[in-house]
Amino acid sequence: MTEHMTRMPAGELISERPNTRKVFVKTYGCQMNVYDSDRMTDALAKDGYVATDVLEDADLVLLNTCHIREKAAEKVYSALGRLRDLKKQHAAEGREMMIGVAGCVAQAEGAEILRRAPAVDLVIGPQTYHRLPEALRRAKNGERVVETDYAIEDKFEHLPAPDKAKTRARGVTAFLTVQEGCDKFCTFCVVPYTRGAEVSRPVSQILREAEKLADAGVREITLLGQNVNAWHGEGPDGRTWGLGELLHCLAKIPGVARLRYTTSHPRDMDDSLIAAHRDLPALMPYLHLPIQSGSDRILKAMNRRHTAAQYIALIERIKAVKPDLALSGDFIVGFPGETDQDFEDTLRLVETVGYAQAFSFKYSTRPGTPGADLTDQVPEDVKTARLERLQALLVRQQRAFAEQCVGKTIDLLLEKPGRMPGQLVGRSPWLQPVNIDAKTSQIGDIISVRITAAGNNSLFAEAINVETLGSLPA
């Protein structure tokens, strides 16, 4: 589980705004939660809240939770126990601190959170973030609020557009949710139950948000969805568009130099999307395309509805039109009933495909999913041993891909200050961090560089000319 923190926008002078209330958001899990956290802080800004990264200063603490990993709910309750003590301390000092739980654990647990954690003032699910300000007002009046019913209205239509100043402070890359929910019902996955059915935003909404992001200096936009390549939104011409057509439209927005999308399902990689990888220079040559297992027997048990051979054939089709494409994937080891042979099939698929990056996990039951009822569980020590073997192979592939980059000339998006003075960290077309000597004033520029070395987790580069290939709009 990854964790992210929504920070106070750079340059915000809280000391000059004594009546300003402060919100601390701790974000667990996926990129969509990061996006949702940003939209929640934007929504609260109208009520006078500014984000802070100092927990003790917060008037409102929001935990934006993830239900994907094992014991996710218990980790939330543990964090709430610590917040309860801080809330008591604030009360003793005559200060109010409100606590809210958002995200997928909120959706799954609902009123149970209020029962187990009396310090919590409100619980709000992923589909109702646009109701957060109103829910907070109700909580301030003494009501303990649970907002987890799936909204009839379009939450995206009601969420505020990205604030230009805040977006600029957040950086030159940004997430943009275009699709939410999932209809695939993989037996290991809780997403259909916490995020609901697949919903696609209309093109007009997406373009408005993308234009505002570009106007705020964002150079690279990553389109998000639980099943992003299943996006089929209403276009301005009344037709239903697919993701390939949307990407072509987004690439025309001035200032948008790069596009990505995640997370994809193999069954939704259509011809138009594959053609976009061939035809759109702005679409980066990096694709996160999970398969989860290399065993057809396990894929069937997971309800993935494709085979290993079909997945490999799909990869070959995409690479035929985009030979420099780098692949990322997800793998689960120890799914109920997985045999040694099933696991060897996974290793064989990884060897065949070759991944620049991948994420791998031991299977853990998710309450409410069909997989939770399966009885043929794999012993924990076997899962651990298999995961170690798989991760060792994936790390070797990742390092080999990084080494292959040494000596290449690439276009590098300068993203943020590095650890060393006079150093910036850029983002390669393949999503790798790249360290280079450059000035802070160059953040947002895209420059031509030569990769000089590969470290454990990043690359090193030198500029090969002083001209930029693209820079932030004035």
Short mmCIF file of C-alpha atoms in Angstrom, two decimals, residues 17-336:
data_model
loop_
_atom_site.label_atom_id
_atom_site.label_comp_id
_atom_site.label_asym_id
_atom_site.label_seq_id
_atom_site.Cartn_x
_atom_site.Cartn_y
_atom_site.Cartn_z
CA ARG A 17 -5.14 34.28 7.60
CA PRO A 18 -5.82 33.69 11.32
CA ASN A 19 -9.40 32.51 10.73
CA THR A 20 -8.41 29.94 8.14
CA ARG A 21 -9.19 26.36 9.01
CA LYS A 22 -6.71 23.66 8.11
CA VAL A 23 -7.27 20.19 6.70
CA PHE A 24 -4.79 17.32 6.83
CA VAL A 25 -5.43 14.55 4.31
CA LYS A 26 -3.67 11.21 4.49
CA THR A 27 -4.11 9.27 1.28
CA TYR A 28 -3.71 5.51 1.05
CA GLY A 29 -3.59 3.43 -2.08
CA CYS A 30 -4.07 4.13 -5.75
CA GLN A 31 -3.60 7.18 -7.95
CA MET A 32 -7.36 7.66 -8.06
CA ASN A 33 -7.33 8.24 -4.32
CA VAL A 34 -4.64 10.88 -4.84
CA TYR A 35 -6.90 12.54 -7.41
CA ASP A 36 -9.90 12.30 -5.07
CA SER A 37 -7.93 13.81 -2.19
CA ASP A 38 -6.99 16.79 -4.33
CA ARG A 39 -10.61 17.28 -5.37
CA MET A 40 -11.77 17.07 -1.74
CA THR A 41 -9.34 19.77 -0.64
CA ASP A 42 -10.48 21.88 -3.60
CA ALA A 43 -14.10 21.41 -2.53
CA LEU A 44 -13.29 22.37 1.06
CA ALA A 45 -11.43 25.50 -0.04
CA LYS A 46 -14.76 27.22 -0.61
CA ASP A 47 -15.48 26.72 3.10
CA GLY A 48 -12.19 28.34 4.06
CA TYR A 49 -10.01 25.26 4.47
CA VAL A 50 -6.39 25.13 3.34
CA ALA A 51 -4.29 21.98 3.29
CA THR A 52 -1.54 21.46 5.83
CA ASP A 53 1.10 18.77 6.19
CA VAL A 54 1.28 19.26 9.98
CA LEU A 55 -1.19 16.88 11.57
CA GLU A 56 -1.16 18.68 14.92
CA ASP A 57 -2.28 21.93 13.29
CA ALA A 58 -5.32 20.43 11.60
CA ASP A 59 -8.89 21.39 12.37
CA LEU A 60 -10.05 18.54 10.12
CA VAL A 61 -8.28 15.23 9.45
CA LEU A 62 -9.40 13.06 6.54
CA LEU A 63 -8.17 9.50 5.99
CA ASN A 64 -8.72 8.64 2.33
CA THR A 65 -8.57 4.88 2.55
CA CYS A 66 -7.87 1.89 0.29
CA HIS A 67 -9.41 -1.58 0.64
CA ILE A 68 -7.16 -3.44 -1.79
CA ARG A 69 -4.51 -4.75 0.57
CA GLU A 70 -4.81 -7.24 3.41
CA LYS A 71 -6.10 -5.96 6.74
CA ALA A 72 -6.68 -2.50 5.24
CA ALA A 73 -9.57 -1.79 7.59
CA GLU A 74 -7.55 -2.74 10.67
CA LYS A 75 -4.81 -0.32 9.66
CA VAL A 76 -7.41 2.40 9.42
CA TYR A 77 -8.78 1.61 12.89
CA SER A 78 -5.24 1.69 14.26
CA ALA A 79 -4.70 5.15 12.76
CA LEU A 80 -8.07 6.27 14.15
CA GLY A 81 -6.99 5.19 17.63
CA ARG A 82 -4.01 7.54 17.41
CA LEU A 83 -6.20 10.33 16.09
CA ARG A 84 -8.66 9.80 18.95
CA ASP A 85 -5.89 10.58 21.42
CA LEU A 86 -4.87 13.69 19.49
CA LYS A 87 -8.50 14.83 19.38
CA LYS A 88 -8.73 14.48 23.17
CA GLN A 89 -5.53 16.47 23.56
CA HIS A 90 -6.92 19.23 21.36
CA ALA A 91 -10.18 19.28 23.34
CA ALA A 92 -8.22 19.68 26.60
CA GLU A 93 -6.56 22.71 25.02
CA GLY A 94 -9.90 24.16 23.95
CA ARG A 95 -9.39 23.32 20.26
CA GLU A 96 -11.74 21.42 17.99
CA MET A 97 -10.51 18.70 15.66
CA MET A 98 -12.90 16.78 13.42
CA ILE A 99 -12.10 13.37 11.94
CA GLY A 100 -13.42 11.95 8.70
CA VAL A 101 -12.91 8.63 6.91
CA ALA A 102 -13.22 8.57 3.14
CA GLY A 103 -12.44 6.12 0.36
CA CYS A 104 -13.01 2.43 -0.12
CA VAL A 105 -12.79 1.33 3.52
CA ALA A 106 -15.41 3.96 4.28
CA GLN A 107 -17.61 2.50 1.55
CA ALA A 108 -17.11 -1.08 2.75
CA GLU A 109 -17.40 -0.47 6.49
CA GLY A 110 -19.95 2.37 6.59
CA ALA A 111 -21.63 2.77 9.98
CA GLU A 112 -19.33 0.13 11.46
CA ILE A 113 -16.58 2.77 11.50
CA LEU A 114 -18.73 5.05 13.66
CA ARG A 115 -19.49 2.15 15.99
CA ARG A 116 -15.89 1.07 16.42
CA ALA A 117 -14.34 4.53 16.40
CA PRO A 118 -16.51 7.01 18.34
CA ALA A 119 -14.04 9.84 17.63
CA VAL A 120 -14.99 9.79 13.95
CA ASP A 121 -17.38 12.57 12.93
CA LEU A 122 -18.13 11.58 9.34
CA VAL A 123 -17.74 8.71 6.89
CA ILE A 124 -17.94 9.41 3.18
CA GLY A 125 -17.65 7.02 0.24
CA PRO A 126 -15.84 7.50 -3.08
CA GLN A 127 -19.02 8.34 -5.01
CA THR A 128 -20.13 11.15 -2.69
CA TYR A 129 -17.08 13.40 -2.29
CA HIS A 130 -18.99 16.28 -3.85
CA ARG A 131 -21.23 16.13 -0.76
CA LEU A 132 -18.29 16.54 1.63
CA PRO A 133 -18.80 20.24 2.49
CA GLU A 134 -22.47 19.65 3.31
CA ALA A 135 -21.65 16.46 5.27
CA LEU A 136 -19.07 18.43 7.24
CA ARG A 137 -21.63 21.11 8.10
CA ARG A 138 -24.00 18.44 9.36
CA ALA A 139 -21.22 16.91 11.44
CA LYS A 140 -20.42 20.30 12.95
CA ASN A 141 -24.04 20.45 14.13
CA GLY A 142 -23.53 17.27 16.11
CA GLU A 143 -24.70 14.66 13.60
CA ARG A 144 -22.46 11.65 13.02
CA VAL A 145 -22.66 11.42 9.25
CA VAL A 146 -22.44 8.39 6.96
CA GLU A 147 -22.59 9.22 3.23
CA THR A 148 -21.98 5.97 1.35
CA ASP A 149 -25.05 5.58 -0.85
CA TYR A 150 -24.14 5.55 -4.52
CA ALA A 151 -24.96 8.98 -5.84
CA ILE A 152 -27.68 9.35 -8.46
CA GLU A 153 -26.17 12.62 -9.63
CA ASP A 154 -22.80 12.80 -11.40
CA LYS A 155 -20.21 13.49 -8.73
CA PHE A 156 -17.72 14.85 -11.29
CA GLU A 157 -20.23 17.46 -12.46
CA HIS A 158 -20.47 18.75 -8.90
CA LEU A 159 -16.80 18.64 -7.94
CA PRO A 160 -14.93 21.94 -8.37
CA ALA A 161 -12.52 22.28 -11.25
CA PRO A 162 -8.83 22.20 -10.34
CA ASP A 163 -7.72 25.49 -8.80
CA LYS A 164 -5.01 27.09 -10.95
CA ALA A 165 -2.79 28.20 -8.08
CA LYS A 166 -3.07 24.88 -6.27
CA THR A 167 -2.51 22.90 -9.44
CA ARG A 168 0.63 24.89 -10.21
CA ALA A 169 1.87 24.22 -6.67
CA ARG A 170 1.21 20.48 -7.07
CA GLY A 171 3.53 20.23 -10.07
CA VAL A 172 3.82 19.79 -13.82
CA THR A 173 2.25 16.33 -13.88
CA ALA A 174 -1.33 15.56 -12.89
CA PHE A 175 -3.94 12.83 -12.70
CA LEU A 176 -7.33 13.18 -14.35
CA THR A 177 -10.04 10.63 -13.61
CA VAL A 178 -12.06 9.72 -16.72
CA GLN A 179 -13.64 6.44 -15.62
CA GLU A 180 -14.60 4.92 -12.30
CA GLY A 181 -15.86 1.58 -11.11
CA CYS A 182 -15.53 -1.85 -12.70
CA ASP A 183 -17.84 -4.44 -14.22
CA LYS A 184 -15.26 -7.23 -14.54
CA PHE A 185 -15.79 -8.82 -11.10
CA CYS A 186 -12.43 -10.55 -10.77
CA THR A 187 -12.87 -12.92 -7.85
CA PHE A 188 -9.98 -11.42 -5.84
CA CYS A 189 -11.03 -7.78 -6.21
CA VAL A 190 -13.18 -5.56 -4.02
CA VAL A 191 -13.37 -2.60 -6.43
CA PRO A 192 -16.80 -3.39 -7.96
CA TYR A 193 -18.22 -3.41 -4.43
CA THR A 194 -16.54 -0.22 -3.20
CA ARG A 195 -16.44 1.88 -6.38
CA GLY A 196 -19.53 0.50 -8.08
CA ALA A 197 -20.31 -0.12 -11.74
CA GLU A 198 -18.28 1.36 -14.58
CA VAL A 199 -19.06 5.01 -15.20
CA SER A 200 -17.44 7.08 -17.96
CA ARG A 201 -17.21 10.86 -17.81
CA PRO A 202 -18.36 12.73 -20.93
CA VAL A 203 -15.74 14.21 -23.22
CA SER A 204 -16.76 17.81 -22.47
CA GLN A 205 -16.06 17.38 -18.73
CA ILE A 206 -12.71 15.77 -19.37
CA LEU A 207 -11.60 18.42 -21.85
CA ARG A 208 -12.59 21.27 -19.51
CA GLU A 209 -10.55 19.79 -16.70
CA ALA A 210 -7.59 19.02 -18.94
CA GLU A 211 -7.59 22.58 -20.30
CA LYS A 212 -7.57 23.98 -16.78
CA LEU A 213 -4.68 21.69 -15.85
CA ALA A 214 -2.73 22.82 -18.92
CA ASP A 215 -3.50 26.46 -18.14
CA ALA A 216 -1.98 25.90 -14.68
CA GLY A 217 1.25 24.58 -16.19
CA VAL A 218 0.66 20.82 -16.24
CA ARG A 219 2.68 19.25 -19.05
CA GLU A 220 1.84 15.58 -18.52
CA ILE A 221 -1.63 14.20 -17.78
CA THR A 222 -2.32 10.63 -16.68
CA LEU A 223 -5.88 9.49 -17.30
CA LEU A 224 -7.20 7.36 -14.46
CA GLY A 225 -9.80 4.65 -14.15
CA GLN A 226 -10.21 1.37 -12.33
CA ASN A 227 -10.64 0.03 -15.84
CA VAL A 228 -9.56 3.07 -17.83
CA ASN A 229 -9.49 1.53 -21.29
CA ALA A 230 -13.14 0.55 -20.85
CA TRP A 231 -13.94 4.29 -20.98
CA HIS A 232 -16.69 5.06 -23.47
CA GLY A 233 -17.91 8.61 -22.95
CA GLU A 234 -20.37 10.81 -24.73
CA GLY A 235 -18.64 13.02 -27.27
CA PRO A 236 -19.62 16.56 -28.29
CA ASP A 237 -21.00 15.10 -31.53
CA GLY A 238 -23.42 12.87 -29.63
CA ARG A 239 -21.50 9.69 -30.46
CA THR A 240 -19.94 7.39 -27.88
CA TRP A 241 -16.16 7.82 -28.04
CA GLY A 242 -13.49 5.32 -27.07
CA LEU A 243 -10.23 6.03 -25.26
CA GLY A 244 -8.17 6.18 -28.44
CA GLU A 245 -10.32 8.98 -29.85
CA LEU A 246 -10.22 10.83 -26.52
CA LEU A 247 -6.42 10.70 -26.43
CA HIS A 248 -6.23 12.23 -29.91
CA CYS A 249 -8.43 15.09 -28.73
CA LEU A 250 -6.46 15.69 -25.53
CA ALA A 251 -3.19 15.76 -27.46
CA LYS A 252 -4.40 18.89 -29.28
CA ILE A 253 -4.67 20.96 -26.08
CA PRO A 254 -1.93 23.63 -26.03
CA GLY A 255 0.61 22.94 -23.31
CA VAL A 256 -0.18 19.24 -22.95
CA ALA A 257 2.99 17.53 -24.12
CA ARG A 258 2.51 14.06 -22.68
CA LEU A 259 -0.34 11.64 -22.04
CA ARG A 260 -0.56 8.36 -20.13
CA TYR A 261 -3.40 6.19 -18.86
CA THR A 262 -3.81 3.56 -16.13
CA THR A 263 -5.05 0.96 -15.12
CA SER A 264 -5.98 -1.17 -18.13
CA HIS A 265 -7.63 -4.53 -18.65
CA PRO A 266 -6.41 -6.77 -21.51
CA ARG A 267 -9.96 -7.35 -22.76
CA ASP A 268 -10.45 -3.62 -23.46
CA MET A 269 -7.40 -2.92 -25.63
CA ASP A 270 -9.24 -2.21 -28.89
CA ASP A 271 -7.82 -1.40 -32.32
CA SER A 272 -8.34 2.34 -31.92
CA LEU A 273 -6.35 2.44 -28.69
CA ILE A 274 -3.54 0.34 -30.14
CA ALA A 275 -3.46 2.69 -33.14
CA ALA A 276 -3.16 5.66 -30.78
CA HIS A 277 0.09 4.17 -29.45
CA ARG A 278 1.33 4.12 -33.04
CA ASP A 279 0.09 7.54 -34.14
CA LEU A 280 0.27 9.86 -31.12
CA PRO A 281 3.74 11.19 -30.18
CA ALA A 282 2.23 12.62 -26.99
CA LEU A 283 1.13 9.16 -25.80
CA MET A 284 4.09 7.89 -23.84
CA PRO A 285 5.54 4.44 -24.71
CA TYR A 286 4.60 2.92 -21.36
CA LEU A 287 1.65 0.64 -20.66
CA HIS A 288 0.45 -0.79 -17.37
CA LEU A 289 -1.43 -3.93 -18.40
CA PRO A 290 -2.01 -6.35 -15.50
CA ILE A 291 -2.48 -10.07 -16.02
CA GLN A 292 -2.19 -11.31 -12.38
CA SER A 293 -1.15 -14.91 -13.27
CA GLY A 294 0.42 -16.84 -16.10
CA SER A 295 -1.69 -19.94 -15.48
CA ASP A 296 -4.85 -20.35 -17.54
CA ARG A 297 -6.38 -22.41 -14.75
CA ILE A 298 -5.83 -19.63 -12.21
CA LEU A 299 -6.88 -16.93 -14.67
CA LYS A 300 -10.19 -18.75 -15.06
CA ALA A 301 -10.57 -19.04 -11.28
CA MET A 302 -9.86 -15.30 -11.05
CA ASN A 303 -12.59 -14.63 -13.66
CA ARG A 304 -10.13 -12.71 -15.83
CA ARG A 305 -11.84 -14.03 -19.01
CA HIS A 306 -8.69 -14.27 -21.11
CA THR A 307 -5.81 -16.75 -21.39
CA ALA A 308 -2.07 -16.28 -21.06
CA ALA A 309 -1.67 -16.87 -24.80
CA GLN A 310 -4.24 -14.18 -25.59
CA TYR A 311 -2.40 -11.75 -23.33
CA ILE A 312 0.96 -12.48 -24.99
CA ALA A 313 -0.60 -12.13 -28.45
CA LEU A 314 -2.01 -8.75 -27.44
CA ILE A 315 1.41 -7.59 -26.25
CA GLU A 316 2.90 -8.66 -29.58
CA ARG A 317 0.24 -6.66 -31.47
CA ILE A 318 0.97 -3.51 -29.48
CA LYS A 319 4.73 -3.86 -29.76
CA ALA A 320 4.42 -4.40 -33.50
CA VAL A 321 3.18 -0.80 -33.82
CA LYS A 322 5.19 0.60 -30.88
CA PRO A 323 8.49 -1.31 -30.61
CA ASP A 324 9.90 0.88 -27.80
CA LEU A 325 6.87 0.27 -25.55
CA ALA A 326 7.77 -0.54 -21.94
CA LEU A 327 5.40 -2.81 -20.05
CA SER A 328 4.27 -2.79 -16.46
CA GLY A 329 2.06 -5.38 -14.81
CA ASP A 330 0.44 -6.71 -11.64
CA PHE A 331 0.84 -10.23 -10.27
CA ILE A 332 -0.80 -12.13 -7.44
CA VAL A 333 0.89 -15.24 -6.09
CA GLY A 334 -0.79 -17.84 -3.93
CA PHE A 335 -4.33 -17.45 -5.24
CA PRO A 336 -6.45 -20.29 -3.77
#
